[in-house]
Short mmCIF file of C-alpha atoms in Angstrom, two decimals:
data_model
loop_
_atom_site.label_atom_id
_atom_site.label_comp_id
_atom_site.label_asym_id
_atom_site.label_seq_id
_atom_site.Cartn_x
_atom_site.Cartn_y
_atom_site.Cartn_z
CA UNK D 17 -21.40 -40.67 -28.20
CA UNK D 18 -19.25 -37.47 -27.14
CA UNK D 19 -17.52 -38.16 -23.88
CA UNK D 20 -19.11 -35.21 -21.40
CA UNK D 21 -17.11 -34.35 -18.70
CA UNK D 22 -18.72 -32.15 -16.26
CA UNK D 23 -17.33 -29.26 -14.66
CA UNK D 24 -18.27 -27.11 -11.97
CA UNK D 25 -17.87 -23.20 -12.01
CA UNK D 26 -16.46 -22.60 -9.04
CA UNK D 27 -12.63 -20.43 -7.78
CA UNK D 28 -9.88 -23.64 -7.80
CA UNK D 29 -7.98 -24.05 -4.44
CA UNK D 30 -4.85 -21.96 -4.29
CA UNK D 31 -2.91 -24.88 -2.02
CA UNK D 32 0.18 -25.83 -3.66
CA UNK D 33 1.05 -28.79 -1.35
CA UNK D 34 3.24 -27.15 0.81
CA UNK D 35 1.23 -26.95 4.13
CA UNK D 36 3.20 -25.50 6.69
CA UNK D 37 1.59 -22.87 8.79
CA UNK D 38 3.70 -19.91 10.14
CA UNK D 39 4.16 -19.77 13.90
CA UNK D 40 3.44 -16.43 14.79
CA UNK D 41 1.52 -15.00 11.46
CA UNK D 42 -0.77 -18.22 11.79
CA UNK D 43 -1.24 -18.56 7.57
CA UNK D 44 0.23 -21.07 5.17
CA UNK D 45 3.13 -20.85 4.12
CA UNK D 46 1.89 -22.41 0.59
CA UNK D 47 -1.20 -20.83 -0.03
CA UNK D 48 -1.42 -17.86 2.71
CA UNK D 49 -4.39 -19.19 3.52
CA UNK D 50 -5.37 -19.16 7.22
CA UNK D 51 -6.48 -22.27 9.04
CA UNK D 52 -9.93 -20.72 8.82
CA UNK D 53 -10.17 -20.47 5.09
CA UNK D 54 -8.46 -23.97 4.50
CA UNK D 55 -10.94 -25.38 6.60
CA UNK D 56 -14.16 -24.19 5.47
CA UNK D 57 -12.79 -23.64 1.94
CA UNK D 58 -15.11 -26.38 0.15
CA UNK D 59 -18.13 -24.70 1.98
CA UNK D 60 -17.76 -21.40 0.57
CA UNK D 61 -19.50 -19.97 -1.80
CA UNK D 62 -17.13 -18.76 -5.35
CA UNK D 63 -17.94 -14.69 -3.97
CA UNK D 64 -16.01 -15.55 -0.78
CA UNK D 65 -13.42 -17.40 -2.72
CA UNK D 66 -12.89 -15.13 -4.89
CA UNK D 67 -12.35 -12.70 -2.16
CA UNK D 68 -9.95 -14.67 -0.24
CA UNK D 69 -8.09 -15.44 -3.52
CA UNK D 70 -7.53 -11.72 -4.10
CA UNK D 71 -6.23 -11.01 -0.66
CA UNK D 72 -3.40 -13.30 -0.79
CA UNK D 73 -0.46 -11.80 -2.84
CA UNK D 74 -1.03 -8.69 0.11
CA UNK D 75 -0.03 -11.82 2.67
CA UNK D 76 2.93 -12.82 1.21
CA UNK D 77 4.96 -9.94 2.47
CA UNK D 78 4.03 -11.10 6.53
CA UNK D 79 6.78 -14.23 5.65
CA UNK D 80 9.46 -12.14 4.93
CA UNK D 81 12.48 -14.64 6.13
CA UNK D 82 13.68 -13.97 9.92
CA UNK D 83 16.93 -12.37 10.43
CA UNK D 84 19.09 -14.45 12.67
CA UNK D 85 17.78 -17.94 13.61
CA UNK D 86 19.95 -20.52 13.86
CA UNK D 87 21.86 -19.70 10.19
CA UNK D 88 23.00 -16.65 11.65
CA UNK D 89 24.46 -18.15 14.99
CA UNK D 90 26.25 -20.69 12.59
CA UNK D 91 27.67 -17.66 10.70
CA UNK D 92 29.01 -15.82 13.56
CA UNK D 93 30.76 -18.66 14.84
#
């Protein structure tokens, strides 16, 4: 008896467990998925996944880090 494991073909989650969501750019900080996607995420079909999926590395860039904030206060001191 082989041992069948079955598999769905469908585009894997990009969530790496770090679910924060950015204040003002409103995606993950994780995944740069929006709340949208995460949500209805299992719903989609793989063509919207897929879609999604190659949209993120453009995201990336909208977390550059924040000049100032409170390391920069604690520098000028």
């Amino acid at each position: 008896m082989t041992n069948m494991v079955w598999k769905r073909d469908e585009v894997e989650s990009p969530c790496i467990q770090i679910c924060v969501v950015h204040p003002t750019e409103r995606i993950c900080t994780g995944c740069y998925r929006t709340i949208d996607e995460i949500t209805r995420w299992s719903k989609m079909d793989s063509t919207e996944r897929a879609e999604i999926m190659q949209d993120l590395p453009e995201r990336k860039p909208r977390l550059a880090k924040r000049r100032g904030g409170r390391a920069a206060r604690l520098q000028g001191s």
